Coordinates of N, CA and C in Angstrom, one line a residue:
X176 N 75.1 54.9 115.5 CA 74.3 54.1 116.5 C 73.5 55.1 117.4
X177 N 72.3 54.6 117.8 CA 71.6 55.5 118.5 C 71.6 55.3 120.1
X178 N 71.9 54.2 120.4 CA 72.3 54.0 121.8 C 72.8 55.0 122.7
X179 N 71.7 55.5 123.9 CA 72.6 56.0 124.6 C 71.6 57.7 124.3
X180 N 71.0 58.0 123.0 CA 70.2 59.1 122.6 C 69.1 59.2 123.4
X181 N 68.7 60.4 123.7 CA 67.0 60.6 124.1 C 66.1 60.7 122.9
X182 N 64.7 60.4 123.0 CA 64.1 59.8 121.7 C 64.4 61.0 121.2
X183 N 64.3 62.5 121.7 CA 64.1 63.8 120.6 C 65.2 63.7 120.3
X184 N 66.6 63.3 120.7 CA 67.9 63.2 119.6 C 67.6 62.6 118.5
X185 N 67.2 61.2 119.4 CA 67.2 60.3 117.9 C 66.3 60.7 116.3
X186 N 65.2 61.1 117.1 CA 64.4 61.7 115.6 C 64.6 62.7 115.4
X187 N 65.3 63.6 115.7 CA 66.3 64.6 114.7 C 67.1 64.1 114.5
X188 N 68.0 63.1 114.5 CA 69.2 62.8 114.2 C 68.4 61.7 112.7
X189 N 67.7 60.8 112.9 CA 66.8 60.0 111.6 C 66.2 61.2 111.0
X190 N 65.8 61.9 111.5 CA 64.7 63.2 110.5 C 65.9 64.0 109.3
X191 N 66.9 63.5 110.1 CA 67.7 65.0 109.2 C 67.9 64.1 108.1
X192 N 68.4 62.8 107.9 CA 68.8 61.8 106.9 C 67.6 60.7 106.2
X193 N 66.1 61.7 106.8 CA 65.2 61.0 106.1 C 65.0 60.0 106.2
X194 N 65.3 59.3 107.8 CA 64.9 58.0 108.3 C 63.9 58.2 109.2
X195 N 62.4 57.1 109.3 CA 61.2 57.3 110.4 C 61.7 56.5 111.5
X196 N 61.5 57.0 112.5 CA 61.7 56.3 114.0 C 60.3 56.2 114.9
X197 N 60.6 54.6 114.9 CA 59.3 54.4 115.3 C 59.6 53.5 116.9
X198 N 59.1 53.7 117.7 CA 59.3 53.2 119.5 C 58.1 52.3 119.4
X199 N 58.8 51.3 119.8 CA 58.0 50.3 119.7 C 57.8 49.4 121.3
X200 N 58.7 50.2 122.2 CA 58.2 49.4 123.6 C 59.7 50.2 124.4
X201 N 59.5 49.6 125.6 CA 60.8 49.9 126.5 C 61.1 48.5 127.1
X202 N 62.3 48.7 127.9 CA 63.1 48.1 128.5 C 63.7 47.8 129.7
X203 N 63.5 47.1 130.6 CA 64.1 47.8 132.2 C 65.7 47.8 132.0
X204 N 66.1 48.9 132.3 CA 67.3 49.2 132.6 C 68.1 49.2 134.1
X205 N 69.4 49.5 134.7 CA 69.5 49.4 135.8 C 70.5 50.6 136.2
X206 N 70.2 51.3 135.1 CA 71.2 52.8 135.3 C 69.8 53.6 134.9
X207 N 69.7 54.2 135.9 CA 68.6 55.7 135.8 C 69.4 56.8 134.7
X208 N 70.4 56.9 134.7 CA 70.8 57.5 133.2 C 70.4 57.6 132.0
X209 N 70.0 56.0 132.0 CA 69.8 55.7 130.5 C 67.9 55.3 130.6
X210 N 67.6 56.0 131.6 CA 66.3 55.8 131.6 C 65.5 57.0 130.4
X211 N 64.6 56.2 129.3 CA 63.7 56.8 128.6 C 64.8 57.5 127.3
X212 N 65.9 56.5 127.5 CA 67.3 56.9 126.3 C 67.0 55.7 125.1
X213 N 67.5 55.5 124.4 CA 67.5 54.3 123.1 C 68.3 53.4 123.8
X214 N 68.0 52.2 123.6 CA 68.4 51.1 124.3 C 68.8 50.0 123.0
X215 N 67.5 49.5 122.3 CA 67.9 48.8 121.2 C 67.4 49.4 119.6
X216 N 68.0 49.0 119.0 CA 67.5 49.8 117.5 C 67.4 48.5 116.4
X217 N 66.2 48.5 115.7 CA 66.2 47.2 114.9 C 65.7 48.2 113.1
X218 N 66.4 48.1 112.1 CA 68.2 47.5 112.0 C 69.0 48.4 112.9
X219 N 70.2 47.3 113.4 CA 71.2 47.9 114.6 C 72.1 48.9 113.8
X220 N 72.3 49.6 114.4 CA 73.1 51.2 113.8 C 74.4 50.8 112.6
X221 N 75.0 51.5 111.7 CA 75.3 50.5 110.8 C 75.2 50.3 109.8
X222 N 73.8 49.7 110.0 CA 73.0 49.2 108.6 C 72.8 50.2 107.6
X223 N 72.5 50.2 106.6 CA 72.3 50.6 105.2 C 70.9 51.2 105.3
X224 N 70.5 52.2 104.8 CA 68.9 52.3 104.9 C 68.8 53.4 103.8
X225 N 67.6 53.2 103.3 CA 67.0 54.3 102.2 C 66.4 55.3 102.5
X226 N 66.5 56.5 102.5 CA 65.3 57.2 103.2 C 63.8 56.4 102.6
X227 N 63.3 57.6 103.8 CA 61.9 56.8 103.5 C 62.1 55.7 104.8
X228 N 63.7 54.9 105.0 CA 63.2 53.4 106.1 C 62.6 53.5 107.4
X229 N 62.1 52.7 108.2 CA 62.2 52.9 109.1 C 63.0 52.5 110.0
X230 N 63.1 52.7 111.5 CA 64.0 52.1 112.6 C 63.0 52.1 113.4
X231 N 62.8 51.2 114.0 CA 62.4 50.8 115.4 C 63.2 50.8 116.7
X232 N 63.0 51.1 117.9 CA 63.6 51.4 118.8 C 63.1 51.0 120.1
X233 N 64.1 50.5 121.1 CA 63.1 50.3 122.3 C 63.7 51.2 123.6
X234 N 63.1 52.2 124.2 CA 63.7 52.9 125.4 C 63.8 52.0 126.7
X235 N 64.7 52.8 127.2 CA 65.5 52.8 128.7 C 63.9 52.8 129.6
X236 N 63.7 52.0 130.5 CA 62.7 51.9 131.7 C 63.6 51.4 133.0
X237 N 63.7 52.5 133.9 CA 64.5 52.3 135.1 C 63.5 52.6 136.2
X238 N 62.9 51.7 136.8 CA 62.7 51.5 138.3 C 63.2 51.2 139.6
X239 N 63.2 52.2 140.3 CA 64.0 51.6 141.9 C 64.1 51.0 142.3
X240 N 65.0 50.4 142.6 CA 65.1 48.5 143.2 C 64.2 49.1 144.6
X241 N 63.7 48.1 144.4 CA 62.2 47.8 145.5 C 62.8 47.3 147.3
X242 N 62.2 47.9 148.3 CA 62.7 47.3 149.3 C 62.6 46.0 149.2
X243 N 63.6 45.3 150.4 CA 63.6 43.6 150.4 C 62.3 43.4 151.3
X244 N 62.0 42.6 151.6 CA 61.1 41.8 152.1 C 61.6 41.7 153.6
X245 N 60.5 41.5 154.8 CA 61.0 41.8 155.9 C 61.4 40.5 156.0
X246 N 61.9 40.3 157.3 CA 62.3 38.7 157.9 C 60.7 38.1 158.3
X247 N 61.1 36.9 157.7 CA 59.9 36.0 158.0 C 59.7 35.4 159.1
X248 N 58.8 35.0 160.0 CA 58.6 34.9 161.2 C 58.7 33.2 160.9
X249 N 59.4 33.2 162.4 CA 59.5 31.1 162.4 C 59.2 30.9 163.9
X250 N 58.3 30.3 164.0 CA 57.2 30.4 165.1 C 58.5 29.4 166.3
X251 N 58.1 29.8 167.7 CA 59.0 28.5 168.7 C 57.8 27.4 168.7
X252 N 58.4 26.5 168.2 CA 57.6 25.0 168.0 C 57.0 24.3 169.4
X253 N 56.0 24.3 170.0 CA 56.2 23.9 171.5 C 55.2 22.3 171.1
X254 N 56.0 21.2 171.9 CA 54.9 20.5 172.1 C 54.6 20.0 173.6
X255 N 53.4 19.4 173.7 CA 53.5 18.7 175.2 C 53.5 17.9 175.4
X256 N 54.3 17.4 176.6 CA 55.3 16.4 177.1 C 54.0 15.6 177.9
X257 N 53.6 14.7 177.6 CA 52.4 13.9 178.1 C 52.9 12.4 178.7

């Protein structure tokens, strides 16, 4: 399985067994770890493959959770007393 590899693992790790690795998009992640690492592999690790196959893959995309949003303002409601 390639989960968990940085792409230059993974295609030396497919190059040496004569498999093409091809990245086909990313993925948000929520561990900076595994950012720009193999996340999914289509066929999933396992599978049977001929050289020559290929694998598809999609990388780790980790962005910093974003500040919250400030407090929203709630006006004092006045009316007049007529």
């Amino acid at each position: 399985a390639l989960y968990g590899y940085t792409l230059q693992e993974a295609r030396s790790a497919m190059n040496a067994i004569g498999i093409v690795l091809n990245v086909i998009g990313t993925v948000p992640v929520n561990d900076p770890d595994l950012h720009s690492k193999v996340i999914t592999a289509n066929p999933p690790g396992g599978s049977w493959l001929e050289p020559g196959s290929t694998v598809s893959v999609e990388l780790g995309r980790y962005t910093e959770p974003g500040g919250g949003g400030g407090e929203g303002g709630g006006g004092e409601g006045g009316g007049e007393d007529g």
